[in-house]
Amino acid sequence: MGSYIENGSSLVDTYRLISTMYQIGQWWQENKISVADEHLVTATCDYIIARLQFTVNKEKLPSKRALLFCVEGEEHYIGLKMLASLLEKYKWEVGNLGANLPLPYDINSIEKRRPEVVGISISQVHLLPSLKQYINEIESLTYSPTALVGGRLLQHYDLTGYGSTQTVFINEIEQFEQWLFENALRQSLVSGGKYDVIIA
């Protein structure tokens, strides 16, 4: 994997490999692998993402801010780390609050940091009622940040009923990069080319 990274593979190409974690989770649910096996794969993916983060150009430029977290009860954080790397590639300032953070703490952090985008990760069906509450609270803030939702559940279910017409639902890494590219292009047009537009 080290040579794969060093040979210049893109973040998205590498994250396609990491998306096999969905299959690992399925095998664990079917009792085909142990929880120890699942933890080993998760730790390996965590290491790969940490290696990749050193390849991202974090040159300080005027940027937008994003805040990422998992809903309370959600422990699957690998997706957040992948999104953080891609956001940084597009010159976003990123705060990653990680797994299992209760809504009052999320709202407090959002109000302090005032990010343009709030990324929410969810992968378990029983947490869906919480998702609706999170989105409602975020989108009712006075300065109206964009709520962006991702996670394994979007591979299997239409979650648009849990959000509003303003909520962005992302079910694969390529879709997220396309959203980032379009956002960077709009910003470049508004600022008269002040921001770089990157095509991966």
Tab-separated table of C-alpha atoms in Angstrom:
chain	number	residue	atom	x	y	z
A	1	MET	CA	0.000	0.000	0.000
A	2	GLY	CA	2.909	2.353	0.688
A	3	SER	CA	4.116	2.076	-2.905
A	4	TYR	CA	0.545	2.583	-4.129
A	5	ILE	CA	0.459	5.929	-2.317
A	6	GLU	CA	3.987	6.924	-3.278
A	7	ASN	CA	3.325	6.239	-6.977
A	8	GLY	CA	0.903	9.161	-7.049
A	9	SER	CA	-2.484	7.474	-6.811
A	10	SER	CA	-5.214	10.006	-6.120
A	11	LEU	CA	-7.086	10.261	-2.837
A	12	VAL	CA	-10.269	9.099	-4.540
A	13	ASP	CA	-8.545	6.063	-6.121
A	14	THR	CA	-7.191	5.041	-2.737
A	15	TYR	CA	-10.505	5.649	-1.007
A	16	ARG	CA	-12.177	3.344	-3.521
A	17	LEU	CA	-9.994	0.597	-2.050
A	18	ILE	CA	-10.936	1.605	1.476
A	19	SER	CA	-14.626	1.428	0.563
A	20	THR	CA	-14.245	-2.358	0.858
A	21	MET	CA	-14.874	-1.653	4.556
A	22	TYR	CA	-18.564	-1.929	3.662
A	23	GLN	CA	-17.940	-5.570	2.718
A	24	ILE	CA	-15.930	-6.132	5.904
A	25	GLY	CA	-18.881	-4.868	7.944
A	26	GLN	CA	-21.205	-7.209	6.065
A	27	TRP	CA	-18.953	-10.206	6.743
A	28	TRP	CA	-18.833	-9.281	10.426
A	29	GLN	CA	-22.644	-9.102	10.582
A	30	GLU	CA	-22.825	-12.526	8.921
A	31	ASN	CA	-20.299	-13.900	11.444
A	32	LYS	CA	-17.829	-14.745	8.664
A	33	ILE	CA	-15.074	-12.774	10.410
A	34	SER	CA	-14.465	-11.882	14.045
A	35	VAL	CA	-14.588	-8.463	15.654
A	36	ALA	CA	-10.783	-8.724	15.944
A	37	ASP	CA	-10.548	-9.095	12.138
A	38	GLU	CA	-12.777	-6.058	11.680
A	39	HIS	CA	-10.657	-4.022	14.106
A	40	LEU	CA	-7.484	-4.996	12.226
A	41	VAL	CA	-8.906	-3.815	8.900
A	42	THR	CA	-10.157	-0.581	10.486
A	43	ALA	CA	-6.728	0.121	11.994
A	44	THR	CA	-5.101	-0.541	8.603
A	45	CYS	CA	-7.468	1.890	6.869
A	46	ASP	CA	-6.824	4.458	9.597
A	47	TYR	CA	-3.076	4.142	8.953
A	48	ILE	CA	-3.515	4.545	5.182
A	49	ILE	CA	-5.608	7.687	5.627
A	50	ALA	CA	-3.031	9.126	8.049
A	51	ARG	CA	-0.300	8.486	5.439
A	52	LEU	CA	-2.387	10.145	2.743
A	53	GLN	CA	-2.991	13.237	4.852
A	54	PHE	CA	0.728	14.027	4.585
A	55	THR	CA	0.365	14.181	0.787
A	56	VAL	CA	-2.354	16.838	0.877
A	57	ASN	CA	-1.152	20.395	0.197
A	58	LYS	CA	-2.355	22.384	3.222
A	59	GLU	CA	-1.111	25.751	2.034
A	60	LYS	CA	-3.007	28.451	3.892
A	61	LEU	CA	-5.396	30.223	1.543
A	62	PRO	CA	-8.724	31.988	2.053
A	63	SER	CA	-11.051	29.054	2.487
A	64	LYS	CA	-14.398	27.832	3.603
A	65	ARG	CA	-14.851	25.945	6.859
A	66	ALA	CA	-16.332	22.506	7.451
A	67	LEU	CA	-17.137	20.707	10.688
A	68	LEU	CA	-17.517	16.910	10.655
A	69	PHE	CA	-18.864	14.443	13.224
A	70	CYS	CA	-20.828	11.233	13.764
A	71	VAL	CA	-24.268	11.314	15.367
A	72	GLU	CA	-24.463	10.185	18.983
A	73	GLY	CA	-24.080	6.394	19.170
A	74	GLU	CA	-22.215	6.193	15.845
A	75	GLU	CA	-18.649	4.874	16.190
A	76	HIS	CA	-17.739	4.501	12.486
A	77	TYR	CA	-15.402	7.431	11.841
A	78	ILE	CA	-13.239	6.284	8.882
A	79	GLY	CA	-15.510	8.006	6.356
A	80	LEU	CA	-15.109	11.322	8.200
A	81	LYS	CA	-11.325	11.089	7.932
A	82	MET	CA	-11.563	10.460	4.178
A	83	LEU	CA	-13.858	13.460	3.710
A	84	ALA	CA	-11.559	15.647	5.810
A	85	SER	CA	-8.618	14.840	3.513
A	86	LEU	CA	-10.616	15.658	0.385
A	87	LEU	CA	-11.887	18.912	1.887
A	88	GLU	CA	-8.316	19.920	2.743
A	89	LYS	CA	-7.255	19.115	-0.806
A	90	TYR	CA	-9.805	21.699	-1.938
A	91	LYS	CA	-8.386	24.241	0.575
A	92	TRP	CA	-11.157	23.929	3.165
A	93	GLU	CA	-10.425	24.490	6.839
A	94	VAL	CA	-11.674	21.299	8.521
A	95	GLY	CA	-12.639	20.452	12.090
A	96	ASN	CA	-13.232	16.734	12.638
A	97	LEU	CA	-15.023	16.092	15.944
A	98	GLY	CA	-15.002	12.316	15.374
A	99	ALA	CA	-17.363	9.623	16.576
A	100	ASN	CA	-20.348	9.582	18.943
A	101	LEU	CA	-20.838	13.245	19.793
A	102	PRO	CA	-24.142	14.320	21.412
A	103	LEU	CA	-26.137	16.988	19.602
A	104	PRO	CA	-25.736	19.801	22.208
A	105	TYR	CA	-21.933	19.603	21.858
A	106	ASP	CA	-22.206	19.585	18.073
A	107	ILE	CA	-24.440	22.652	18.055
A	108	ASN	CA	-22.128	24.448	20.494
A	109	SER	CA	-19.127	23.752	18.227
A	110	ILE	CA	-21.037	24.843	15.121
A	111	GLU	CA	-22.043	28.134	16.745
A	112	LYS	CA	-18.442	28.803	17.808
A	113	ARG	CA	-16.781	27.868	14.503
A	114	ARG	CA	-19.586	28.917	12.117
A	115	PRO	CA	-18.680	26.473	9.327
A	116	GLU	CA	-20.293	26.786	5.909
A	117	VAL	CA	-20.762	22.993	5.813
A	118	VAL	CA	-21.602	20.565	8.601
A	119	GLY	CA	-20.851	16.944	7.681
A	120	ILE	CA	-22.784	14.211	9.505
A	121	SER	CA	-21.931	10.509	9.330
A	122	ILE	CA	-24.428	7.735	10.089
A	123	SER	CA	-24.320	4.005	9.359
A	124	GLN	CA	-26.862	2.387	11.694
A	125	VAL	CA	-30.617	2.246	11.072
A	126	HIS	CA	-31.603	2.671	14.727
A	127	LEU	CA	-29.904	6.085	14.756
A	128	LEU	CA	-32.057	7.534	11.967
A	129	PRO	CA	-34.472	9.384	14.309
A	130	SER	CA	-31.403	11.201	15.689
A	131	LEU	CA	-30.353	12.157	12.154
A	132	LYS	CA	-33.601	14.029	11.551
A	133	GLN	CA	-33.167	15.927	14.817
A	134	TYR	CA	-29.541	16.805	13.981
A	135	ILE	CA	-30.459	18.122	10.533
A	136	ASN	CA	-33.407	20.145	11.876
A	137	GLU	CA	-31.242	21.779	14.558
A	138	ILE	CA	-28.389	22.556	12.142
A	139	GLU	CA	-30.580	23.966	9.384
A	140	SER	CA	-32.530	26.124	11.844
A	141	LEU	CA	-29.392	28.015	12.922
A	142	THR	CA	-29.588	31.703	12.019
A	143	TYR	CA	-26.677	31.695	9.564
A	144	SER	CA	-27.924	28.551	7.695
A	145	PRO	CA	-24.946	26.179	7.230
A	146	THR	CA	-25.325	23.375	4.692
A	147	ALA	CA	-25.942	19.965	6.271
A	148	LEU	CA	-24.099	17.256	4.337
A	149	VAL	CA	-24.964	13.633	5.219
A	150	GLY	CA	-22.948	10.534	4.367
A	151	GLY	CA	-22.454	6.975	5.548
A	152	ARG	CA	-23.086	3.333	4.743
A	153	LEU	CA	-26.877	3.637	5.044
A	154	LEU	CA	-27.024	5.778	1.919
A	155	GLN	CA	-25.802	2.773	-0.085
A	156	HIS	CA	-29.052	0.975	0.797
A	157	TYR	CA	-31.728	3.533	1.696
A	158	ASP	CA	-33.143	6.809	0.428
A	159	LEU	CA	-32.676	9.120	3.408
A	160	THR	CA	-33.922	12.315	1.766
A	161	GLY	CA	-37.051	12.208	3.939
A	162	TYR	CA	-34.863	12.848	6.975
A	163	GLY	CA	-33.633	16.170	5.612
A	164	SER	CA	-34.913	19.190	3.722
A	165	THR	CA	-34.498	20.390	0.153
A	166	GLN	CA	-31.313	22.119	1.387
A	167	THR	CA	-29.698	18.948	2.785
A	168	VAL	CA	-26.949	17.344	0.682
A	169	PHE	CA	-26.840	13.517	0.749
A	170	ILE	CA	-23.619	11.858	-0.442
A	171	ASN	CA	-23.512	8.083	-0.954
A	172	GLU	CA	-20.094	7.601	-2.581
A	173	ILE	CA	-16.704	9.275	-2.554
A	174	GLU	CA	-16.802	10.263	-6.255
A	175	GLN	CA	-20.086	12.094	-5.685
A	176	PHE	CA	-18.508	14.002	-2.803
A	177	GLU	CA	-15.506	15.032	-4.900
A	178	GLN	CA	-17.851	16.190	-7.674
A	179	TRP	CA	-19.725	18.308	-5.123
A	180	LEU	CA	-16.403	19.758	-3.935
A	181	PHE	CA	-15.306	20.533	-7.487
A	182	GLU	CA	-18.584	22.290	-8.296
A	183	ASN	CA	-18.334	24.270	-5.051
A	184	ALA	CA	-14.740	25.295	-5.857
A	185	LEU	CA	-15.773	26.332	-9.368
A	186	ARG	CA	-18.629	28.488	-8.034
A	187	GLN	CA	-16.247	30.082	-5.508
A	188	SER	CA	-13.715	30.790	-8.237
A	189	LEU	CA	-16.345	32.501	-10.380
A	190	VAL	CA	-17.634	34.582	-7.458
A	191	SER	CA	-14.148	35.655	-6.368
A	192	GLY	CA	-12.840	36.318	-9.871
A	193	GLY	CA	-10.410	33.390	-9.846
A	194	LYS	CA	-9.151	33.979	-6.317
A	195	TYR	CA	-9.549	30.285	-5.460
A	196	ASP	CA	-7.885	27.330	-7.173
A	197	VAL	CA	-10.174	24.897	-8.976
A	198	ILE	CA	-8.689	21.401	-8.851
A	199	ILE	CA	-9.650	18.586	-11.200
A	200	ALA	CA	-8.493	15.218	-9.854
